[in-house]
Amino acid sequence: MTTIPFRKMNGLGNEIAVVDLRQAKARPQAVVGALSAKAGLAFDQAMVLLPPKAQGTDAFVEIYNSDGSKAGACGNGTRCIADHVMAATGRDSAVFQTAGGLLVCHRNEDGSISVDMGAPRFEWHEIPLSERFADTRFIEFEVGPRGAPVMHSPAVVNVGNPHVVFFVNELEAIDLGRIGPMIEYHPMFPERVNVGVAEVVSPERLRLKVWERGAGLTKACGSAACAAAVSAARRRQTGRSVHVELPGGELHILWREDDDHIVMTGPVAHEYDDEVELDATPAGA
Ligand SMILES: N[C@H](CCC[C@H](N)C(=O)O)C(=O)O
């Protein structure tokens, strides 16, 4: 029987389980399966730290949604693992590598954590979108009984993971719990997609709610906040520095002009430490 410690955290209510396997010999999938089966634990994402593969990084990170699918980015989860690593090293910076690229993190004077999420990607194949829809001008979805508000002409962007962002005049009119899965699984998105619905409050402020790929409605989604901020700025509806209000709280997003990188800043919360039991001896132990 192998026991693996984990740390339960959250980023604005986005439920995160942090598992540090840099010194442990255990298969990430087995650990995530044990976390999913653990009574009383609910998480949106599990952030699994593995031994670093690149010089100058603290860990290679695998990101698992609650449905077991893997993701290339998780903004809220990255702030959580940065807090975990900085608490252990005593440094105020941390660097991670994921399938989506490098994530450079630092702690600010006020205790918040900033993450350089890299540059956004907009090309059809980078989102990715299906070639079947290459001549599509825009995506339109009926979102309620006939005549109800229809969302259309969304933005699509990859910030390490795929996002589609609809801009609406009244966020409350959209039943994202109902239409989120319809869009997440739409054939236009061969790797599925995170679905954001945003309302522009001012040139410096957005309101956003998110249906997450592989996790459903969450209280906050850092990468979706990045996607919405970049999309609003591209449409000249906001500037490049915006506050994004999510159901769980507020993030600041800066889309830098000089290097095109997106910097997300926000809080983290450490809830408790616990452990999970792994049945069989891990392969390669
Ligand atoms: N559901 C996302 C991963 C987690 C994103 C979110 N929790 C965040 O804070 O960015 C995906 O499958 O791409």
mmCIF file of N, CA and C and ligand atoms in Angstrom, residues 11 14-16 44-45 47 63-67 69-79 117 159-163 184 191-194 210-216 218 220-226 251 264, ligand 1:
data_model
loop_
_atom_site.group_PDB
_atom_site.id
_atom_site.type_symbol
_atom_site.label_atom_id
_atom_site.label_comp_id
_atom_site.label_asym_id
_atom_site.label_seq_id
_atom_site.Cartn_x
_atom_site.Cartn_y
_atom_site.Cartn_z
ATOM 1 N N GLY A 11 -8.267 28.500 -6.145
ATOM 2 C CA GLY A 11 -7.987 29.815 -6.728
ATOM 3 C C GLY A 11 -9.330 30.459 -7.023
ATOM 4 N N ASN A 14 -11.996 27.958 -7.520
ATOM 5 C CA ASN A 14 -11.676 26.887 -8.496
ATOM 6 C C ASN A 14 -10.933 25.824 -7.680
ATOM 7 N N GLU A 15 -11.567 24.645 -7.513
ATOM 8 C CA GLU A 15 -11.079 23.639 -6.570
ATOM 9 C C GLU A 15 -9.870 22.894 -7.150
ATOM 10 N N ILE A 16 -8.724 22.969 -6.425
ATOM 11 C CA ILE A 16 -7.471 22.421 -6.941
ATOM 12 C C ILE A 16 -6.886 21.419 -5.952
ATOM 13 N N ASP A 44 -11.753 20.428 -9.206
ATOM 14 C CA ASP A 44 -11.968 20.722 -10.628
ATOM 15 C C ASP A 44 -10.748 20.270 -11.428
ATOM 16 N N GLN A 45 -9.560 20.533 -10.843
ATOM 17 C CA GLN A 45 -8.310 20.084 -11.474
ATOM 18 C C GLN A 45 -7.371 19.508 -10.429
ATOM 19 N N MET A 47 -3.299 19.144 -10.036
ATOM 20 C CA MET A 47 -2.017 19.636 -10.575
ATOM 21 C C MET A 47 -0.940 18.683 -10.056
ATOM 22 N N ILE A 63 -1.675 18.345 -15.824
ATOM 23 C CA ILE A 63 -2.927 18.940 -15.353
ATOM 24 C C ILE A 63 -4.077 18.017 -15.733
ATOM 25 N N TYR A 64 -4.835 17.578 -14.745
ATOM 26 C CA TYR A 64 -5.963 16.678 -14.982
ATOM 27 C C TYR A 64 -7.267 17.349 -14.547
ATOM 28 N N ASN A 65 -8.243 17.354 -15.468
ATOM 29 C CA ASN A 65 -9.583 17.818 -15.096
ATOM 30 C C ASN A 65 -10.280 16.753 -14.268
ATOM 31 N N SER A 66 -11.391 17.132 -13.645
ATOM 32 C CA SER A 66 -12.102 16.175 -12.778
ATOM 33 C C SER A 66 -12.658 14.990 -13.581
ATOM 34 N N ASP A 67 -12.830 15.153 -14.903
ATOM 35 C CA ASP A 67 -13.303 13.991 -15.701
ATOM 36 C C ASP A 67 -12.136 13.126 -16.162
ATOM 37 N N SER A 69 -9.612 14.027 -18.030
ATOM 38 C CA SER A 69 -8.929 14.507 -19.243
ATOM 39 C C SER A 69 -7.763 15.413 -18.853
ATOM 40 N N LYS A 70 -6.769 15.492 -19.754
ATOM 41 C CA LYS A 70 -5.571 16.308 -19.467
ATOM 42 C C LYS A 70 -5.703 17.661 -20.151
ATOM 43 N N ALA A 71 -5.060 18.670 -19.572
ATOM 44 C CA ALA A 71 -5.097 20.032 -20.126
ATOM 45 C C ALA A 71 -3.682 20.590 -20.189
ATOM 46 N N GLY A 72 -3.479 21.554 -21.081
ATOM 47 C CA GLY A 72 -2.154 22.156 -21.240
ATOM 48 C C GLY A 72 -1.958 23.396 -20.389
ATOM 49 N N ALA A 73 -3.033 23.863 -19.745
ATOM 50 C CA ALA A 73 -2.879 25.067 -18.908
ATOM 51 C C ALA A 73 -3.980 25.077 -17.858
ATOM 52 N N CYS A 74 -3.669 25.683 -16.712
ATOM 53 C CA CYS A 74 -4.675 25.919 -15.675
ATOM 54 C C CYS A 74 -4.176 27.111 -14.865
ATOM 55 N N GLY A 75 -4.751 28.271 -15.102
ATOM 56 C CA GLY A 75 -4.244 29.494 -14.479
ATOM 57 C C GLY A 75 -4.360 29.454 -12.965
ATOM 58 N N ASN A 76 -5.545 29.132 -12.463
ATOM 59 C CA ASN A 76 -5.735 29.102 -11.009
ATOM 60 C C ASN A 76 -4.864 28.020 -10.369
ATOM 61 N N GLY A 77 -4.787 26.873 -11.033
ATOM 62 C CA GLY A 77 -3.969 25.785 -10.497
ATOM 63 C C GLY A 77 -2.495 26.134 -10.481
ATOM 64 N N THR A 78 -2.065 26.924 -11.473
ATOM 65 C CA THR A 78 -0.647 27.303 -11.523
ATOM 66 C C THR A 78 -0.297 28.225 -10.364
ATOM 67 N N ARG A 79 -1.210 29.145 -10.029
ATOM 68 C CA ARG A 79 -0.949 29.991 -8.858
ATOM 69 C C ARG A 79 -0.831 29.126 -7.597
ATOM 70 N N MET A 117 1.570 33.611 -18.583
ATOM 71 C CA MET A 117 0.909 32.486 -19.249
ATOM 72 C C MET A 117 1.384 32.311 -20.687
ATOM 73 N N VAL A 159 -4.630 29.564 -25.049
ATOM 74 C CA VAL A 159 -3.685 30.148 -24.083
ATOM 75 C C VAL A 159 -2.978 29.020 -23.334
ATOM 76 N N GLY A 160 -2.665 27.978 -24.089
ATOM 77 C CA GLY A 160 -2.122 26.747 -23.525
ATOM 78 C C GLY A 160 -3.208 25.693 -23.502
ATOM 79 N N ASN A 161 -4.451 26.162 -23.627
ATOM 80 C CA ASN A 161 -5.624 25.287 -23.743
ATOM 81 C C ASN A 161 -6.664 26.025 -24.585
ATOM 82 N N PRO A 162 -7.639 25.319 -25.140
ATOM 83 C CA PRO A 162 -8.561 25.943 -26.101
ATOM 84 C C PRO A 162 -9.733 26.656 -25.433
ATOM 85 N N HIS A 163 -10.047 27.859 -25.931
ATOM 86 C CA HIS A 163 -11.165 28.642 -25.390
ATOM 87 C C HIS A 163 -12.010 29.224 -26.511
ATOM 88 N N GLU A 184 -19.062 22.690 -25.595
ATOM 89 C CA GLU A 184 -17.834 21.941 -25.264
ATOM 90 C C GLU A 184 -17.635 20.766 -26.214
ATOM 91 N N GLU A 191 -10.717 18.885 -29.919
ATOM 92 C CA GLU A 191 -10.175 18.579 -28.577
ATOM 93 C C GLU A 191 -11.096 19.117 -27.491
ATOM 94 N N ARG A 192 -12.400 19.345 -27.840
ATOM 95 C CA ARG A 192 -13.362 19.987 -26.982
ATOM 96 C C ARG A 192 -12.901 21.423 -26.706
ATOM 97 N N VAL A 193 -13.587 22.120 -25.813
ATOM 98 C CA VAL A 193 -13.234 23.538 -25.625
ATOM 99 C C VAL A 193 -13.781 24.038 -24.288
ATOM 100 N N ASN A 194 -13.085 25.032 -23.706
ATOM 101 C CA ASN A 194 -13.592 25.763 -22.539
ATOM 102 C C ASN A 194 -14.487 26.889 -23.057
ATOM 103 N N VAL A 210 -17.903 30.750 -16.768
ATOM 104 C CA VAL A 210 -17.206 29.743 -17.576
ATOM 105 C C VAL A 210 -17.785 28.349 -17.368
ATOM 106 N N TRP A 211 -17.953 27.668 -18.501
ATOM 107 C CA TRP A 211 -18.188 26.214 -18.501
ATOM 108 C C TRP A 211 -16.849 25.601 -18.897
ATOM 109 N N GLU A 212 -16.186 24.903 -17.994
ATOM 110 C CA GLU A 212 -14.849 24.379 -18.271
ATOM 111 C C GLU A 212 -14.881 23.012 -18.947
ATOM 112 N N ARG A 213 -14.046 22.863 -19.961
ATOM 113 C CA ARG A 213 -13.826 21.543 -20.561
ATOM 114 C C ARG A 213 -13.407 20.582 -19.444
ATOM 115 N N GLY A 214 -14.081 19.478 -19.342
ATOM 116 C CA GLY A 214 -13.685 18.429 -18.402
ATOM 117 C C GLY A 214 -13.992 18.710 -16.947
ATOM 118 N N ALA A 215 -14.682 19.816 -16.660
ATOM 119 C CA ALA A 215 -14.986 20.118 -15.254
ATOM 120 C C ALA A 215 -16.348 20.769 -15.064
ATOM 121 N N GLY A 216 -16.912 21.335 -16.115
ATOM 122 C CA GLY A 216 -18.240 21.965 -16.034
ATOM 123 C C GLY A 216 -18.173 23.379 -15.474
ATOM 124 N N THR A 218 -17.468 26.223 -13.169
ATOM 125 C CA THR A 218 -16.566 26.405 -12.020
ATOM 126 C C THR A 218 -16.699 27.848 -11.530
ATOM 127 N N ALA A 220 -14.335 29.863 -10.946
ATOM 128 C CA ALA A 220 -13.350 30.729 -11.605
ATOM 129 C C ALA A 220 -12.502 29.885 -12.542
ATOM 130 N N CYS A 221 -11.975 30.522 -13.579
ATOM 131 C CA CYS A 221 -11.113 29.832 -14.548
ATOM 132 C C CYS A 221 -10.080 30.859 -15.023
ATOM 133 N N GLY A 222 -8.827 30.651 -14.611
ATOM 134 C CA GLY A 222 -7.794 31.639 -14.902
ATOM 135 C C GLY A 222 -7.493 31.754 -16.391
ATOM 136 N N SER A 223 -7.398 30.597 -17.057
ATOM 137 C CA SER A 223 -7.069 30.655 -18.493
ATOM 138 C C SER A 223 -8.236 31.257 -19.282
ATOM 139 N N ALA A 224 -9.477 31.048 -18.809
ATOM 140 C CA ALA A 224 -10.622 31.667 -19.495
ATOM 141 C C ALA A 224 -10.598 33.182 -19.311
ATOM 142 N N ALA A 225 -10.159 33.626 -18.122
ATOM 143 C CA ALA A 225 -10.029 35.071 -17.902
ATOM 144 C C ALA A 225 -8.996 35.661 -18.863
ATOM 145 N N CYS A 226 -7.906 34.925 -19.086
ATOM 146 C CA CYS A 226 -6.887 35.372 -20.060
ATOM 147 C C CYS A 226 -7.490 35.415 -21.465
ATOM 148 N N LEU A 251 -9.738 38.545 -10.981
ATOM 149 C CA LEU A 251 -8.343 38.393 -11.446
ATOM 150 C C LEU A 251 -7.972 39.645 -12.217
ATOM 151 N N MET A 264 -1.339 36.950 -15.647
ATOM 152 C CA MET A 264 -2.545 36.815 -14.823
ATOM 153 C C MET A 264 -2.124 36.946 -13.357
HETATM 154 N N1 LIG B 1 -10.602 22.939 -17.975
HETATM 155 C C1 LIG B 1 -9.363 23.443 -18.560
HETATM 156 C C2 LIG B 1 -8.178 23.277 -17.591
HETATM 157 C C3 LIG B 1 -8.342 24.091 -16.301
HETATM 158 C C4 LIG B 1 -8.524 25.548 -16.567
HETATM 159 C C5 LIG B 1 -8.939 26.390 -15.383
HETATM 160 N N2 LIG B 1 -9.267 25.747 -14.157
HETATM 161 C C6 LIG B 1 -7.973 27.539 -15.171
HETATM 162 O O1 LIG B 1 -7.880 28.070 -14.053
HETATM 163 O O2 LIG B 1 -7.346 27.947 -16.187
HETATM 164 C C7 LIG B 1 -9.055 22.668 -19.856
HETATM 165 O O3 LIG B 1 -9.451 21.508 -19.971
HETATM 166 O O4 LIG B 1 -8.398 23.254 -20.728
#
